[in-house]
C-alpha positions as a printed Julia matrix, in Angstrom:
140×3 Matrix{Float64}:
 128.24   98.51  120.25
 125.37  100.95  120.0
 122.18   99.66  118.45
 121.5   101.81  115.41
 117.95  102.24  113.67
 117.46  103.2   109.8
 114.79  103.48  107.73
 114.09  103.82  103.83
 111.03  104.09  101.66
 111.43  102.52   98.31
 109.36  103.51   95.33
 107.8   100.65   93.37
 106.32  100.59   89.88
 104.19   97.91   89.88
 102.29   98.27   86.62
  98.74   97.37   85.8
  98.84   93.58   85.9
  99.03   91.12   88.57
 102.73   90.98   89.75
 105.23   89.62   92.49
 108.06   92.25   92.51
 111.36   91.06   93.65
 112.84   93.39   96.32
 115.98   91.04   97.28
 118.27   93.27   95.28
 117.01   97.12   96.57
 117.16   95.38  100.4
 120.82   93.99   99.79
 121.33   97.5    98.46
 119.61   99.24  101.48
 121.77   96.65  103.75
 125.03   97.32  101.97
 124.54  101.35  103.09
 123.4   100.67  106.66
 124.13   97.83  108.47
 128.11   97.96  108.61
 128.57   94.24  108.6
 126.5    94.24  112.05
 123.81   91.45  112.82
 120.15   93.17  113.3
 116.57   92.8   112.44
 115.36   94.1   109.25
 111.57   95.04  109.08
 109.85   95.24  105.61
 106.09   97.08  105.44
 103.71   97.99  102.96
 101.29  100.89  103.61
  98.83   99.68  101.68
  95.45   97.92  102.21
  95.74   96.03   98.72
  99.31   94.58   98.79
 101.56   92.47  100.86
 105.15   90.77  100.75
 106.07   86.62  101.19
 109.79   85.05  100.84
 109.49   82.71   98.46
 111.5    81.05   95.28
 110.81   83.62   92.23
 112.17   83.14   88.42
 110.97   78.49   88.13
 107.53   79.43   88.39
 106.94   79.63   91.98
 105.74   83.44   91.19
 103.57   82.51   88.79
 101.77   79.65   91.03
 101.65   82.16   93.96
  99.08   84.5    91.49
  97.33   81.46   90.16
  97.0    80.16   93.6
  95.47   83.67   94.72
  93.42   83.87   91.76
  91.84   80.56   92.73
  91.43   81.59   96.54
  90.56   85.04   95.7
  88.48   85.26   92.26
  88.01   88.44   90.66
  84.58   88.58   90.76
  81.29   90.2    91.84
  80.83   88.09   95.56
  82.86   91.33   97.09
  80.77   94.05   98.99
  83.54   96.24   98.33
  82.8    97.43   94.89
  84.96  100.23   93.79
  87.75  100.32   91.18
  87.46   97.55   88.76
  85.37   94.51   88.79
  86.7    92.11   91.77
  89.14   94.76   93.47
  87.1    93.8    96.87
  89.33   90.73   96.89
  92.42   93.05   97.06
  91.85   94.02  100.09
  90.92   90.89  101.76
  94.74   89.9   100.24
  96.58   91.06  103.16
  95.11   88.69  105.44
  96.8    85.95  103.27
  99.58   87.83  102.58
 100.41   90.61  105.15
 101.94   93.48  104.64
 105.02   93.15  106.7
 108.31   90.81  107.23
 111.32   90.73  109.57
 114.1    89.49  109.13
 117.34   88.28  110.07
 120.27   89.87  109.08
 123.86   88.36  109.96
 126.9    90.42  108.6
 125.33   92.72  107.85
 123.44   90.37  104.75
 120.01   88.95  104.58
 119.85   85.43  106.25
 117.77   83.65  102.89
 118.03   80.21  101.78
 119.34   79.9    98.68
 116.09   80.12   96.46
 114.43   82.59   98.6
 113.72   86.26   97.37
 111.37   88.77   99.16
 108.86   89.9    96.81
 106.23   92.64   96.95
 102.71   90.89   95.73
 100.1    93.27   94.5
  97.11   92.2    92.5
  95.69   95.43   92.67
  95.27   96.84   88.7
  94.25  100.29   90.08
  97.41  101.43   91.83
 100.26  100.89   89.89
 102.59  102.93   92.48
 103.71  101.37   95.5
 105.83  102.12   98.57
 108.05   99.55  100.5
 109.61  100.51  104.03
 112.57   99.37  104.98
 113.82   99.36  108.78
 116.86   97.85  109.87
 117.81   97.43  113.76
 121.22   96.4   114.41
């Protein structure tokens, strides 16, 4: 079998607040078009200096504690040299380094391998930029 290679760019609204965007559904989507039941890699990136993506449990909290947990590590305050946008946004861009902008994956079946509470999620706490891409890349 030939290995195949398909990408997708996925628009995301992600508002003016704080948020952890679940992208488990669009990906089993994207999946469900291109990988023909095969096993592969999937790659998920975000072009962006301010955002970044985690696996984790979403909908008992755990998305909530993620943002309180980066609002702790990363305060919104005036210790950032990088000053622009709103007051704080110099910690959004130290964010990727604690949440990077990439994942792969393993896909088997042509379905994500997750355990069963994990979801991949898009975290942004960037307030400026409410409009975010997500690539998708699936090898298989």
């Amino acid at each position: 079998m030939t290995d195949a290679f398909t990408s997708r760019v996925l628009d995301v609204h992600t508002g003016s607040a704080e948020t952890v965007h679940d992208l488990t559904g669009e990906i089993a989507a994207f999946l469900g078009d291109v990988a023909g039941g095969r096993d592969g890699l999937l790659n998920v990136f975000t072009p962006h200096a301010t955002a970044g993506l985690a696996v984790i449990e979403t909908g008992a909290g755990s998305d909530d504690d993620l943002l309180a947990a980066l609002r702790d590590l990363l305060p919104a305050d005036d210790r950032w040299r990088h000053r622009h946008g709103s007051r704080g946004h110099g910690r959004d861009h130290v964010l990727p380094a604690f949440v990077p902008p990439h994942a792969t994956l393993p896909v088997v079946g042509g379905a994500l391998e997750l355990g069963t509470w994990q979801s991949v999620v898009l975290v942004d706490t960037n307030r400026d930029n409410p409009r975010r891409q997500v690539r998708l890349s699936f090898l298989g």
